[in-house]
């Protein structure tokens, strides 16, 4: 059976609660104070089955001081029953509640003229005309206007039928979004623990499921579920739902919190939105103005930053604004909200969130901010995703970030991602998303950086991978760094080898003079064999000290890289041939010694003919190379 939520709306004492009781038999005023004072203070709930439709009523208070409570209920309604008392006609909260419904984008409803038993036909017609004038040009234009009396029962059956017909026309809830339940009430039930209630605005909740309570980030478990007062295993979008929560104390659960899938959504304190200011607002909405933001069941204070050129949005106009919230809320693009003045509290505007996780906008960025928000408003899912990725710049977005930013279910996210990648708007690598422009820019920057390195250091084989990362990819995710390198290799621009990155065009073309010096240096070491020279001696013998130490060191490095020289200790180098022949002699020595294969320092000195200065570093080198292994003050030749 289909479920819809009907919200009452209207001025204080106009008979909303009495009407709900006449329809359902339930007194929605459940607080003792409400009963004592005869007014509604907080939200009340009741339900009614109308053949093929189940109606959940959210009864709201009409008192102007409790509009904040009205808002916590009005956010989730499918249709509104706008109540006007026949004996009073349209009053201030009739208008304010109606404005709120329009700003929240409630799409359907009807007008109920109550207390018809208190007036004659003539007055009734006047009130009817007044109500029709109020709703002219709105979503309620042409909607049924039902006259009823809770006292005599007149019109109640007609109202039920009108509700049923309207309910059947209500479009299905958003099916792209993951589950969200803004909590409007919490309490402890003896023997069960914490219970949170609210209108399930998207997705479904299953018994036993693990969920997260935001913005607190509390992990909870669904111990039980009720929809319209009956136990169920599953609650669906559009249903009034009570969730018995395990893993949390009722005292920690408050109106304004949101139940969502674990680790899926994130609270935000900065949103960009299209804001419409009411025609009757006393003043324009201005930058720096402090307002009350009512979003879902939450209320928080915020500073307004108007993104329009004039710095304000005039009464009756709409424009883009950023809201900097003083406390975090769980918001998603497309969510509606209401703005009220700080004091006295009056409804002045409302709007729709365009970017729920916005960035600060400075004065000169406003024009471009307006352009992107306007584009975002009309964009399809793939373009919106591409925008979010683009604005994340070099940092890019992880899939989980994109999920939190959009609130989409996996299937919707996957489809948008595939579409955006297909259009060439973004690059996905190992689950990291980055805009195509950013990716191309990083690619160019990486190639330039490596080429600049070669120009500066023609004798270097390449730039250290980590240096490249620090210089060009300081803000980028590691996945993006790897992806750019892979692309640079794929297009044949760079070659990455172990910890070095070089240009594919780069080859070590030594000048004839350098070549000659290099060869001389190698000859010095080859000739010295195990009587290796110090670095200074080697450089001097190569007869090249006039070439400068820096250059010689680089030529030396080339010889090491090529494997011609072996570094044995600090600054001690030997020619590879000398080391190889010594290794061969060591092994010969070992086999001549039978199974023992031991050698001490003295024997090693004798065998190699080197002084102690060289013997120890050489032995340690052989240990490292696993040619020998230390055993006490001797070595086993392996
Ligand atoms: N004569 C008459 N009185 C009614 C009718 N409906 C409600 N009343 C009376 O009007 C008064 C206010 O009714 P409520 O239902 O509490 O009004 P409400 O709109 O819920 O008020 P708030 O929730 O405080 O905004 C009560 O004394 C009701 O008995 C009706 O159809 N006829
Ligand atoms: Mg009431």
PDB file of C-alpha atoms and ligand atoms in Angstrom, residues 8 11-18 28-29 34 38-42 59-62, ligand 2:
ATOM      1  CA  UNK A   8      -1.370  20.366   8.438  1.00  0.00           C
ATOM      2  CA  UNK A  11      -2.968  29.776  11.943  1.00  0.00           C
ATOM      3  CA  UNK A  12      -3.294  29.020  15.647  1.00  0.00           C
ATOM      4  CA  UNK A  13      -6.676  27.740  16.824  1.00  0.00           C
ATOM      5  CA  UNK A  14      -7.977  27.225  13.315  1.00  0.00           C
ATOM      6  CA  UNK A  15      -8.847  23.627  14.131  1.00  0.00           C
ATOM      7  CA  UNK A  16      -5.923  21.632  12.690  1.00  0.00           C
ATOM      8  CA  UNK A  17      -5.587  19.179  15.563  1.00  0.00           C
ATOM      9  CA  UNK A  18      -9.341  18.824  15.913  1.00  0.00           C
ATOM     10  CA  UNK A  28      -2.145  14.417  18.130  1.00  0.00           C
ATOM     11  CA  UNK A  29      -1.644  16.785  21.065  1.00  0.00           C
ATOM     12  CA  UNK A  34      -0.639  21.057  25.091  1.00  0.00           C
ATOM     13  CA  UNK A  38      -5.409  23.807  24.449  1.00  0.00           C
ATOM     14  CA  UNK A  39      -2.779  24.582  21.815  1.00  0.00           C
ATOM     15  CA  UNK A  40      -0.298  22.533  19.869  1.00  0.00           C
ATOM     16  CA  UNK A  41       3.328  23.141  20.816  1.00  0.00           C
ATOM     17  CA  UNK A  42       5.224  20.397  19.045  1.00  0.00           C
ATOM     18  CA  UNK A  59       0.095  17.934  12.775  1.00  0.00           C
ATOM     19  CA  UNK A  60       1.935  21.198  13.331  1.00  0.00           C
ATOM     20  CA  UNK A  61       1.496  24.048  15.810  1.00  0.00           C
ATOM     21  CA  UNK A  62       0.036  27.298  14.504  1.00  0.00           C
TER      22      UNK A  62
HETATM   23 MG1  LIG B   2      -3.169  21.983  17.006  1.00  0.00          MG
END
